[in-house]
Short mmCIF file of N, CA and C in Angstrom, two decimals:
data_model
loop_
_atom_site.label_atom_id
_atom_site.label_comp_id
_atom_site.label_asym_id
_atom_site.label_seq_id
_atom_site.Cartn_x
_atom_site.Cartn_y
_atom_site.Cartn_z
N UNK K 181 56.63 44.42 65.65
CA UNK K 181 56.55 43.48 66.58
C UNK K 181 56.71 42.09 65.70
N UNK K 182 57.88 40.96 66.17
CA UNK K 182 58.17 39.89 65.11
C UNK K 182 57.28 38.65 65.39
N UNK K 183 56.78 37.89 64.73
CA UNK K 183 56.21 36.92 65.22
C UNK K 183 56.82 35.68 65.59
N UNK K 184 56.62 35.11 66.73
CA UNK K 184 57.74 34.42 67.28
C UNK K 184 57.24 32.47 66.86
N UNK K 185 57.92 32.07 66.56
CA UNK K 185 57.44 30.35 66.53
C UNK K 185 57.89 29.59 67.38
N UNK K 186 57.08 28.87 68.29
CA UNK K 186 57.34 28.06 69.61
C UNK K 186 57.82 26.45 68.88
N UNK K 187 58.90 26.10 69.02
CA UNK K 187 59.20 24.63 68.67
C UNK K 187 59.52 23.81 70.02
N UNK K 188 59.24 22.69 69.56
CA UNK K 188 59.51 21.52 70.72
C UNK K 188 61.08 21.38 71.14
N UNK K 189 61.38 21.15 72.27
CA UNK K 189 62.54 20.73 72.22
C UNK K 189 63.44 20.03 71.55
N UNK K 190 64.66 19.93 71.32
CA UNK K 190 65.55 18.68 70.68
C UNK K 190 64.95 17.40 71.34
N UNK K 191 64.79 16.36 70.76
CA UNK K 191 64.54 15.04 71.04
C UNK K 191 63.37 14.96 71.82
N UNK K 192 62.04 15.80 71.73
CA UNK K 192 60.87 15.70 72.39
C UNK K 192 60.29 15.31 71.19
N UNK K 193 58.99 14.21 71.20
CA UNK K 193 58.16 13.80 70.04
C UNK K 193 57.46 15.14 69.89
N UNK K 194 57.32 14.92 68.22
CA UNK K 194 56.28 16.10 67.77
C UNK K 194 54.87 15.43 68.21
N UNK K 195 54.26 16.68 67.95
CA UNK K 195 53.05 17.08 68.55
C UNK K 195 52.28 16.78 67.06
N UNK K 196 51.29 15.79 66.92
CA UNK K 196 50.77 16.06 65.60
C UNK K 196 49.12 16.17 65.84
N UNK K 197 49.04 17.17 64.78
CA UNK K 197 47.67 17.57 64.54
C UNK K 197 46.40 16.24 64.13
N UNK K 198 45.34 16.24 64.78
CA UNK K 198 44.55 15.31 64.18
C UNK K 198 44.61 15.55 62.26
N UNK K 199 44.10 14.77 61.91
CA UNK K 199 43.91 14.76 60.43
C UNK K 199 42.43 15.71 59.81
N UNK K 200 42.70 16.52 59.09
CA UNK K 200 41.42 16.87 58.66
C UNK K 200 40.85 16.43 57.29
N UNK K 201 39.65 16.48 57.04
CA UNK K 201 39.05 16.47 55.44
C UNK K 201 38.41 17.41 55.23
N UNK K 202 38.12 17.52 54.19
CA UNK K 202 37.16 18.88 53.59
C UNK K 202 36.46 18.44 52.74
N UNK K 203 34.80 18.58 53.44
CA UNK K 203 34.06 18.46 52.95
C UNK K 203 33.27 19.53 52.46
N UNK K 204 32.05 19.00 51.45
CA UNK K 204 31.36 20.11 50.96
C UNK K 204 29.72 19.63 51.39
N UNK K 205 29.33 20.30 51.97
CA UNK K 205 27.87 19.68 52.14
C UNK K 205 26.84 20.84 51.69
N UNK K 206 25.60 20.53 51.18
CA UNK K 206 24.71 21.35 50.53
C UNK K 206 23.61 21.07 51.73
N UNK K 207 23.62 22.16 52.34
CA UNK K 207 22.76 22.08 53.64
C UNK K 207 21.76 23.45 53.56
N UNK K 208 20.47 23.13 53.28
CA UNK K 208 19.29 24.18 53.17
C UNK K 208 19.52 24.85 52.07
N UNK K 209 20.22 23.96 51.00
CA UNK K 209 20.13 24.69 49.68
C UNK K 209 21.29 25.44 49.35
N UNK K 210 22.20 25.59 50.34
CA UNK K 210 23.08 26.40 50.27
C UNK K 210 24.71 25.27 50.00
N UNK K 211 25.66 25.64 49.62
CA UNK K 211 26.68 24.66 49.69
C UNK K 211 27.82 25.36 50.52
N UNK K 212 28.25 24.36 51.36
CA UNK K 212 29.47 24.94 52.79
C UNK K 212 30.13 23.92 52.58
N UNK K 213 31.46 24.81 52.58
CA UNK K 213 32.63 23.87 52.78
C UNK K 213 33.30 23.75 54.14
N UNK K 214 33.87 22.69 54.60
CA UNK K 214 34.10 22.26 56.07
C UNK K 214 35.38 21.77 56.35
N UNK K 215 36.10 22.11 57.32
CA UNK K 215 37.56 21.54 56.95
C UNK K 215 37.17 20.46 58.73
N UNK K 216 36.97 19.21 58.53
CA UNK K 216 36.81 18.68 59.71
C UNK K 216 37.55 17.46 59.95
N UNK K 217 37.47 16.81 61.42
CA UNK K 217 37.83 15.53 61.50
C UNK K 217 37.23 14.52 61.07
N UNK K 218 37.72 13.76 60.43
CA UNK K 218 36.62 12.51 59.40
C UNK K 218 35.89 12.15 60.50
N UNK K 219 35.95 12.12 61.70
CA UNK K 219 34.75 11.27 62.49
C UNK K 219 33.99 12.48 62.99
N UNK K 220 34.18 13.20 62.42
CA UNK K 220 32.92 14.83 62.78
C UNK K 220 31.45 13.71 62.61
N UNK K 221 30.47 13.46 63.16
CA UNK K 221 29.49 13.54 62.86
C UNK K 221 28.50 14.71 62.28
N UNK K 222 27.24 14.40 61.47
CA UNK K 222 26.67 15.36 60.65
C UNK K 222 26.00 16.42 61.85
N UNK K 223 25.68 15.41 62.74
CA UNK K 223 24.89 16.69 64.17
C UNK K 223 25.91 17.35 64.42
N UNK K 224 27.26 17.10 64.97
CA UNK K 224 28.35 17.91 65.53
C UNK K 224 29.02 19.02 64.35
N UNK K 225 29.04 18.89 63.01
CA UNK K 225 29.28 19.54 61.89
C UNK K 225 28.09 20.46 61.72
N UNK K 226 26.90 20.27 61.80
CA UNK K 226 25.91 21.44 62.03
C UNK K 226 26.05 22.45 63.17
N UNK K 227 26.05 21.60 64.12
CA UNK K 227 25.68 22.55 65.27
C UNK K 227 27.31 23.41 65.61
N UNK K 228 28.30 22.72 65.51
CA UNK K 228 29.70 23.21 66.20
C UNK K 228 30.42 24.10 65.01
N UNK K 229 30.15 23.50 63.52
CA UNK K 229 30.77 24.20 62.56
C UNK K 229 29.86 25.19 61.95
N UNK K 230 28.33 24.95 61.81
CA UNK K 230 27.75 25.51 60.93
C UNK K 230 26.59 26.58 61.97
N UNK K 231 26.97 26.50 63.02
CA UNK K 231 25.94 27.27 64.29
C UNK K 231 24.14 26.78 63.68
N UNK K 232 23.90 25.81 63.32
CA UNK K 232 23.07 25.69 62.97
C UNK K 232 21.98 24.81 63.81
N UNK K 233 21.97 25.47 65.64
CA UNK K 233 21.46 24.62 66.44
C UNK K 233 19.85 24.40 66.40
N UNK K 234 19.40 24.32 65.67
CA UNK K 234 17.68 23.78 65.73
C UNK K 234 18.04 22.34 66.04
N UNK K 235 18.78 21.62 65.14
CA UNK K 235 18.89 20.23 65.14
C UNK K 235 19.56 20.24 66.76
N UNK K 236 18.84 18.89 67.59
CA UNK K 236 19.43 19.04 69.23
C UNK K 236 19.79 17.55 69.04
N UNK K 237 20.99 17.40 70.25
CA UNK K 237 21.71 16.40 70.55
C UNK K 237 20.91 16.47 71.66
N UNK K 238 20.37 14.68 71.67
CA UNK K 238 19.68 14.15 72.61
C UNK K 238 20.33 13.09 73.20
N UNK K 239 20.52 11.87 72.73
CA UNK K 239 21.08 11.01 73.22
C UNK K 239 22.45 10.47 72.88
N UNK K 240 22.60 11.14 71.45
CA UNK K 240 24.02 10.79 70.85
C UNK K 240 24.38 9.34 70.44
N UNK K 241 23.02 8.56 70.39
CA UNK K 241 23.13 7.05 70.13
C UNK K 241 22.31 6.58 69.32
N UNK K 242 21.04 7.41 68.57
CA UNK K 242 20.20 7.37 67.59
C UNK K 242 19.49 6.78 68.35
N UNK K 243 18.88 7.02 69.54
CA UNK K 243 17.50 6.26 69.88
C UNK K 243 16.23 7.42 70.34
N UNK K 244 16.74 8.64 70.34
CA UNK K 244 15.63 9.54 70.51
C UNK K 244 15.00 10.01 69.54
N UNK K 245 16.02 10.37 68.42
CA UNK K 245 15.17 11.03 67.13
C UNK K 245 15.23 12.68 67.42
N UNK K 246 15.83 13.26 68.10
CA UNK K 246 15.99 14.58 68.30
C UNK K 246 16.96 15.30 67.63
N UNK K 247 17.69 14.55 66.94
CA UNK K 247 18.47 14.90 65.70
C UNK K 247 18.27 14.50 64.50
N UNK K 248 17.11 14.46 64.40
CA UNK K 248 16.59 14.00 62.77
C UNK K 248 16.60 15.12 61.84
N UNK K 249 17.27 15.03 60.88
CA UNK K 249 17.33 15.84 59.57
C UNK K 249 16.94 15.01 58.53
N UNK K 250 16.97 15.83 57.33
CA UNK K 250 16.67 14.99 55.99
C UNK K 250 17.70 15.13 55.12
N UNK K 251 18.19 13.77 54.51
CA UNK K 251 19.30 13.67 53.45
C UNK K 251 18.51 13.02 52.36
N UNK K 252 18.50 14.35 51.37
CA UNK K 252 18.15 13.40 50.32
C UNK K 252 16.44 13.20 50.45
N UNK K 253 15.87 13.94 51.14
CA UNK K 253 14.27 13.75 51.57
C UNK K 253 13.86 12.65 52.47
N UNK K 254 14.90 11.65 52.75
CA UNK K 254 15.01 10.99 53.83
C UNK K 254 15.32 11.33 55.28
N UNK K 255 14.92 10.61 56.02
CA UNK K 255 15.00 11.06 57.58
C UNK K 255 16.14 10.02 58.25
N UNK K 256 17.29 11.05 58.74
CA UNK K 256 18.12 10.14 59.47
C UNK K 256 18.47 10.90 60.89
N UNK K 257 19.26 9.76 61.32
CA UNK K 257 19.73 10.54 62.58
C UNK K 257 21.05 11.03 62.38
N UNK K 258 21.41 12.39 62.93
CA UNK K 258 22.47 12.88 62.02
C UNK K 258 23.66 12.69 63.19
N UNK K 259 23.41 12.14 64.56
CA UNK K 259 24.15 11.73 65.26
C UNK K 259 24.84 10.37 65.26
N UNK K 260 23.83 9.59 64.14
CA UNK K 260 24.57 8.40 63.66
C UNK K 260 25.58 8.19 62.33
N UNK K 261 25.66 9.33 61.70
CA UNK K 261 26.22 9.37 60.19
C UNK K 261 27.29 10.46 60.33
N UNK K 262 28.60 10.32 59.68
CA UNK K 262 29.67 10.87 59.36
C UNK K 262 29.56 11.97 58.78
N UNK K 263 29.72 13.11 59.01
CA UNK K 263 29.57 14.60 58.05
C UNK K 263 30.40 14.10 56.53
N UNK K 264 31.37 13.37 56.36
CA UNK K 264 31.91 12.96 55.40
C UNK K 264 31.27 12.24 54.32
N UNK K 265 30.43 11.18 54.86
CA UNK K 265 29.56 10.40 54.29
C UNK K 265 28.38 10.96 53.34
N UNK K 266 28.53 12.45 53.51
CA UNK K 266 27.21 13.09 53.19
C UNK K 266 27.54 13.96 52.00
N UNK K 267 28.89 14.00 51.44
CA UNK K 267 29.30 14.72 50.42
C UNK K 267 28.52 14.51 49.36
N UNK K 268 27.89 15.77 48.73
CA UNK K 268 26.89 15.63 47.59
C UNK K 268 25.53 15.49 47.97
N UNK K 269 25.14 14.93 49.17
CA UNK K 269 23.69 15.20 49.46
C UNK K 269 23.15 16.30 49.92
N UNK K 270 21.54 16.30 49.54
CA UNK K 270 20.90 17.72 49.53
C UNK K 270 20.41 17.47 51.23
N UNK K 271 20.66 18.04 51.99
CA UNK K 271 20.62 17.99 53.46
C UNK K 271 19.68 19.17 54.00
N UNK K 272 18.88 18.83 54.79
CA UNK K 272 17.69 19.83 55.05
C UNK K 272 17.57 19.85 56.46
N UNK K 273 17.37 20.88 57.26
CA UNK K 273 17.34 20.90 58.80
C UNK K 273 16.40 21.41 59.36
N UNK K 274 16.01 21.79 60.12
CA UNK K 274 14.78 22.63 60.66
C UNK K 274 14.49 24.02 60.20
N UNK K 275 15.76 24.19 59.97
CA UNK K 275 15.87 25.97 59.83
C UNK K 275 15.75 26.04 58.15
N UNK K 276 15.69 25.05 57.14
CA UNK K 276 15.52 24.83 56.11
C UNK K 276 13.99 24.64 55.64
N UNK K 277 13.30 24.30 56.56
CA UNK K 277 11.91 23.80 56.28
C UNK K 277 11.24 25.26 56.19
N UNK K 278 11.23 26.28 56.50
CA UNK K 278 10.37 27.24 56.59
C UNK K 278 11.12 28.44 57.13
N UNK K 279 10.59 29.75 56.92
CA UNK K 279 11.04 30.74 57.44
C UNK K 279 10.02 31.38 58.56
N UNK K 280 10.38 32.63 59.23
CA UNK K 280 9.76 32.87 60.42
C UNK K 280 8.57 33.81 59.84
N UNK K 281 8.49 34.20 58.39
CA UNK K 281 7.79 34.87 57.56
C UNK K 281 6.61 33.71 56.92
N UNK K 282 7.23 32.54 56.68
CA UNK K 282 6.35 31.65 55.50
C UNK K 282 6.70 30.07 56.19
N UNK K 283 5.98 29.88 57.58
CA UNK K 283 6.34 28.44 58.07
C UNK K 283 5.96 27.69 57.30
N UNK K 284 6.53 26.21 57.51
CA UNK K 284 6.33 24.96 56.93
C UNK K 284 5.00 24.47 57.30
N UNK K 285 4.15 23.83 56.67
CA UNK K 285 2.66 23.51 56.93
C UNK K 285 2.77 22.84 57.99
N UNK K 286 3.84 21.95 58.60
CA UNK K 286 3.58 20.69 59.88
C UNK K 286 4.27 22.10 61.07
N UNK K 287 5.58 23.08 60.79
CA UNK K 287 5.46 24.38 61.72
C UNK K 287 4.33 25.02 62.31
N UNK K 288 3.45 25.43 61.06
CA UNK K 288 2.22 25.74 61.96
C UNK K 288 1.10 24.94 62.37
N UNK K 289 1.09 23.45 62.07
CA UNK K 289 0.34 22.63 62.60
C UNK K 289 0.70 22.36 64.11
N UNK K 290 2.23 21.97 64.22
CA UNK K 290 2.42 21.96 65.76
C UNK K 290 2.03 23.23 66.35
N UNK K 291 2.46 24.35 66.13
CA UNK K 291 1.62 25.84 66.98
C UNK K 291 0.59 25.01 67.06
N UNK K 292 -0.46 25.34 65.90
CA UNK K 292 -1.77 25.00 66.13
C UNK K 292 -2.61 24.19 67.43
N UNK K 293 -1.79 22.84 67.42
CA UNK K 293 -2.34 21.73 68.03
C UNK K 293 -1.55 21.59 69.32
N UNK K 294 -0.46 22.62 69.84
CA UNK K 294 0.15 22.56 70.89
C UNK K 294 0.86 21.52 70.92
N UNK K 295 1.74 21.10 69.80
CA UNK K 295 2.19 19.71 69.66
C UNK K 295 3.63 19.81 70.42
N UNK K 296 3.72 20.69 71.28
CA UNK K 296 5.14 20.89 71.93
C UNK K 296 4.93 21.20 73.65
N UNK K 297 5.76 20.59 74.31
CA UNK K 297 6.10 21.36 75.92
C UNK K 297 6.98 21.83 76.06
N UNK K 298 8.25 21.24 75.85
CA UNK K 298 9.46 21.79 76.44
C UNK K 298 10.12 22.54 74.98
N UNK K 299 9.83 21.54 73.55
CA UNK K 299 10.43 21.89 72.44
C UNK K 299 11.49 21.30 72.24
N UNK K 300 12.31 20.48 73.01
CA UNK K 300 13.21 19.95 72.65
C UNK K 300 13.23 19.14 71.52
N UNK K 301 12.29 18.05 71.48
CA UNK K 301 12.28 17.52 70.99
C UNK K 301 11.85 17.77 69.12
N UNK K 302 10.84 18.96 69.33
CA UNK K 302 10.02 19.27 68.07
C UNK K 302 10.83 19.38 67.00
N UNK K 303 11.70 20.20 66.90
CA UNK K 303 12.74 19.70 65.46
C UNK K 303 12.71 18.48 64.61
N UNK K 304 13.09 17.79 65.58
CA UNK K 304 13.47 16.20 65.38
C UNK K 304 12.21 15.82 64.53
N UNK K 305 10.87 16.04 65.60
CA UNK K 305 9.57 15.52 65.14
C UNK K 305 9.25 16.13 63.90
N UNK K 306 9.53 17.24 63.85
CA UNK K 306 8.80 18.01 62.33
C UNK K 306 9.78 17.58 60.99
N UNK K 307 10.84 17.25 61.27
CA UNK K 307 11.73 16.71 59.99
C UNK K 307 11.22 15.40 59.98
N UNK K 308 11.14 14.59 60.98
CA UNK K 308 10.61 13.32 60.83
C UNK K 308 9.39 13.52 60.16
N UNK K 309 8.40 14.23 60.47
CA UNK K 309 7.11 14.19 59.97
C UNK K 309 6.94 14.65 58.67
N UNK K 310 7.71 15.29 58.38
CA UNK K 310 8.15 16.12 56.75
C UNK K 310 8.59 15.04 55.50
N UNK K 311 9.19 14.12 56.24
CA UNK K 311 9.64 13.09 55.35
C UNK K 311 8.56 12.04 55.63
N UNK K 312 7.52 11.86 56.48
CA UNK K 312 6.58 10.75 56.66
C UNK K 312 5.63 11.12 55.99
N UNK K 313 5.47 12.44 55.51
CA UNK K 313 4.35 12.88 54.71
C UNK K 313 4.85 12.70 52.95
N UNK K 314 5.74 12.68 53.00
CA UNK K 314 6.45 12.73 51.82
C UNK K 314 6.63 11.35 51.35
N UNK K 315 6.98 10.25 52.26
CA UNK K 315 6.80 8.98 51.94
C UNK K 315 5.30 8.22 51.67
N UNK K 316 4.66 9.06 52.03
CA UNK K 316 3.05 8.73 51.77
C UNK K 316 2.92 7.04 52.29
N UNK K 317 3.29 6.71 53.24
CA UNK K 317 3.19 5.53 53.68
C UNK K 317 2.13 5.44 55.28
N UNK K 318 1.81 7.19 55.68
CA UNK K 318 0.93 6.93 56.74
C UNK K 318 -0.61 7.34 56.31
N UNK K 319 -1.10 6.59 56.22
CA UNK K 319 -2.75 6.77 56.10
C UNK K 319 -3.49 6.70 56.99
N UNK K 320 -3.29 5.91 58.36
CA UNK K 320 -4.25 5.99 59.57
C UNK K 320 -3.46 6.59 60.76
N UNK K 321 -3.83 6.92 61.87
CA UNK K 321 -3.49 7.43 62.84
C UNK K 321 -2.31 6.34 63.50
N UNK K 322 -2.93 4.77 63.42
CA UNK K 322 -1.69 4.01 64.12
C UNK K 322 -0.38 3.85 63.20
N UNK K 323 -0.81 3.81 61.77
CA UNK K 323 0.24 4.50 61.02
C UNK K 323 1.18 5.26 61.20
N UNK K 324 0.79 6.51 61.61
CA UNK K 324 1.66 7.88 61.89
C UNK K 324 2.30 7.37 63.66
N UNK K 325 1.30 7.03 64.06
CA UNK K 325 2.21 6.57 65.67
C UNK K 325 3.54 5.67 65.44
N UNK K 326 3.27 4.77 64.37
CA UNK K 326 4.22 3.26 64.39
C UNK K 326 5.36 4.22 63.29
N UNK K 327 5.15 5.12 62.41
CA UNK K 327 6.06 5.60 61.88
C UNK K 327 6.98 6.72 62.38
N UNK K 328 6.59 7.51 63.55
CA UNK K 328 6.81 8.19 64.27
C UNK K 328 7.54 7.78 65.37
N UNK K 329 7.70 6.57 65.63
CA UNK K 329 7.83 5.71 66.87
C UNK K 329 9.50 5.97 67.04
N UNK K 330 10.40 6.57 66.02
CA UNK K 330 11.80 6.54 66.50
C UNK K 330 11.88 8.14 66.99
N UNK K 331 10.91 8.95 67.11
CA UNK K 331 11.04 10.04 67.86
C UNK K 331 10.26 10.03 69.25
N UNK K 332 11.36 10.37 70.36
CA UNK K 332 10.68 10.50 71.69
C UNK K 332 10.67 11.67 71.93
N UNK K 333 9.46 12.09 72.51
CA UNK K 333 8.74 13.07 73.07
C UNK K 333 8.99 12.69 74.71
N UNK K 334 9.78 13.39 75.28
CA UNK K 334 9.88 13.22 77.08
C UNK K 334 8.75 13.84 77.72
N UNK K 335 8.28 14.83 77.45
CA UNK K 335 7.08 15.61 77.81
C UNK K 335 5.65 14.46 77.49
N UNK K 336 5.63 13.69 76.51
CA UNK K 336 4.73 13.27 76.28
C UNK K 336 3.36 14.15 75.49
N UNK K 337 3.81 14.72 74.45
CA UNK K 337 2.91 15.45 73.88
C UNK K 337 2.35 14.64 72.23
N UNK K 338 2.74 13.10 72.63
CA UNK K 338 1.93 12.51 71.16
C UNK K 338 1.12 12.64 70.75
N UNK K 339 0.06 12.60 71.44
CA UNK K 339 -1.45 13.06 71.00
C UNK K 339 -1.70 14.18 70.08
N UNK K 340 -1.01 15.18 70.68
CA UNK K 340 -1.00 16.52 69.97
C UNK K 340 -0.06 16.80 68.32
N UNK K 341 1.08 15.81 68.76
CA UNK K 341 1.77 15.67 67.88
C UNK K 341 1.35 15.01 66.46
N UNK K 342 0.39 13.63 66.79
CA UNK K 342 -0.33 13.03 65.73
C UNK K 342 -1.32 13.86 65.03
N UNK K 343 -1.89 14.86 66.03
CA UNK K 343 -2.95 15.42 65.47
C UNK K 343 -2.57 16.39 64.70
N UNK K 344 -1.43 17.07 64.79
CA UNK K 344 -0.98 18.03 63.98
C UNK K 344 -0.18 17.40 62.68
N UNK K 345 0.08 16.49 62.62
CA UNK K 345 0.61 15.57 61.51
C UNK K 345 -0.72 14.83 60.51
N UNK K 346 -1.60 14.54 60.98
CA UNK K 346 -2.70 14.40 60.70
C UNK K 346 -3.79 15.48 59.72
N UNK K 347 -3.64 16.87 60.72
CA UNK K 347 -4.19 17.94 59.83
C UNK K 347 -3.49 18.24 58.71
N UNK K 348 -2.25 18.08 58.55
CA UNK K 348 -1.20 18.43 57.42
C UNK K 348 -1.48 17.10 56.46
N UNK K 349 -1.91 16.27 56.75
CA UNK K 349 -1.84 14.84 55.93
C UNK K 349 -3.17 15.36 55.34
N UNK K 350 -4.20 15.38 55.82
CA UNK K 350 -5.52 15.78 55.57
C UNK K 350 -5.49 17.09 54.40
N UNK K 351 -5.03 17.79 54.74
CA UNK K 351 -5.11 19.40 54.02
C UNK K 351 -4.22 18.69 52.62
N UNK K 352 -3.28 18.08 52.33
CA UNK K 352 -2.61 17.75 51.50
C UNK K 352 -3.74 16.63 50.51
N UNK K 353 -4.39 15.82 51.27
CA UNK K 353 -5.10 15.13 50.16
C UNK K 353 -6.21 15.67 50.09
N UNK K 354 -6.99 16.50 50.46
CA UNK K 354 -7.60 17.28 49.94
C UNK K 354 -7.17 18.17 48.85
N UNK K 355 -5.97 18.91 48.98
CA UNK K 355 -5.60 19.81 47.47
C UNK K 355 -5.42 19.10 46.69
N UNK K 356 -5.07 17.57 47.01
CA UNK K 356 -4.72 16.95 45.59
C UNK K 356 -6.01 16.47 44.95
N UNK K 357 -7.16 16.31 45.38
CA UNK K 357 -8.13 16.30 44.89
C UNK K 357 -9.28 17.47 44.38
N UNK K 358 -8.62 18.37 44.56
CA UNK K 358 -9.36 19.79 44.07
C UNK K 358 -8.90 19.82 42.56
#
């Protein structure tokens, strides 16, 4: 069987394929090369091209925080940044924070404090909390609430989320003084 090529009829306009960019992203410690449209958001690159579906698409406008990931240790809304802008950056998603056998302390604290209901916002909450702990700015409950205010929980599990973060923050303080 021979391969056939379909051509547009003479005189008809050629159909142009959208341009693609080659981008190399370091995600969860692994370099991945993608051929994507230049307008592809980091969120869509993670979910649609790399099958990393832990990062959630909530509002797609940067208002809910469900898509929060860490870029060079800073929390960002992945729906608001283009994937091509993250070339060379160190990107960590919820899949890269811990493993099933060795959970990140925040993942364990969220379980212990029942800090989720439907769980849709949980990956973004945990990534945001991980950055919050690294930043070292949160010292009180009020500061935790303020610094986590970019992450919306529609189920209202805020009290348990804050309790989970406080537990890890307290554990880190104790370990530093040992």
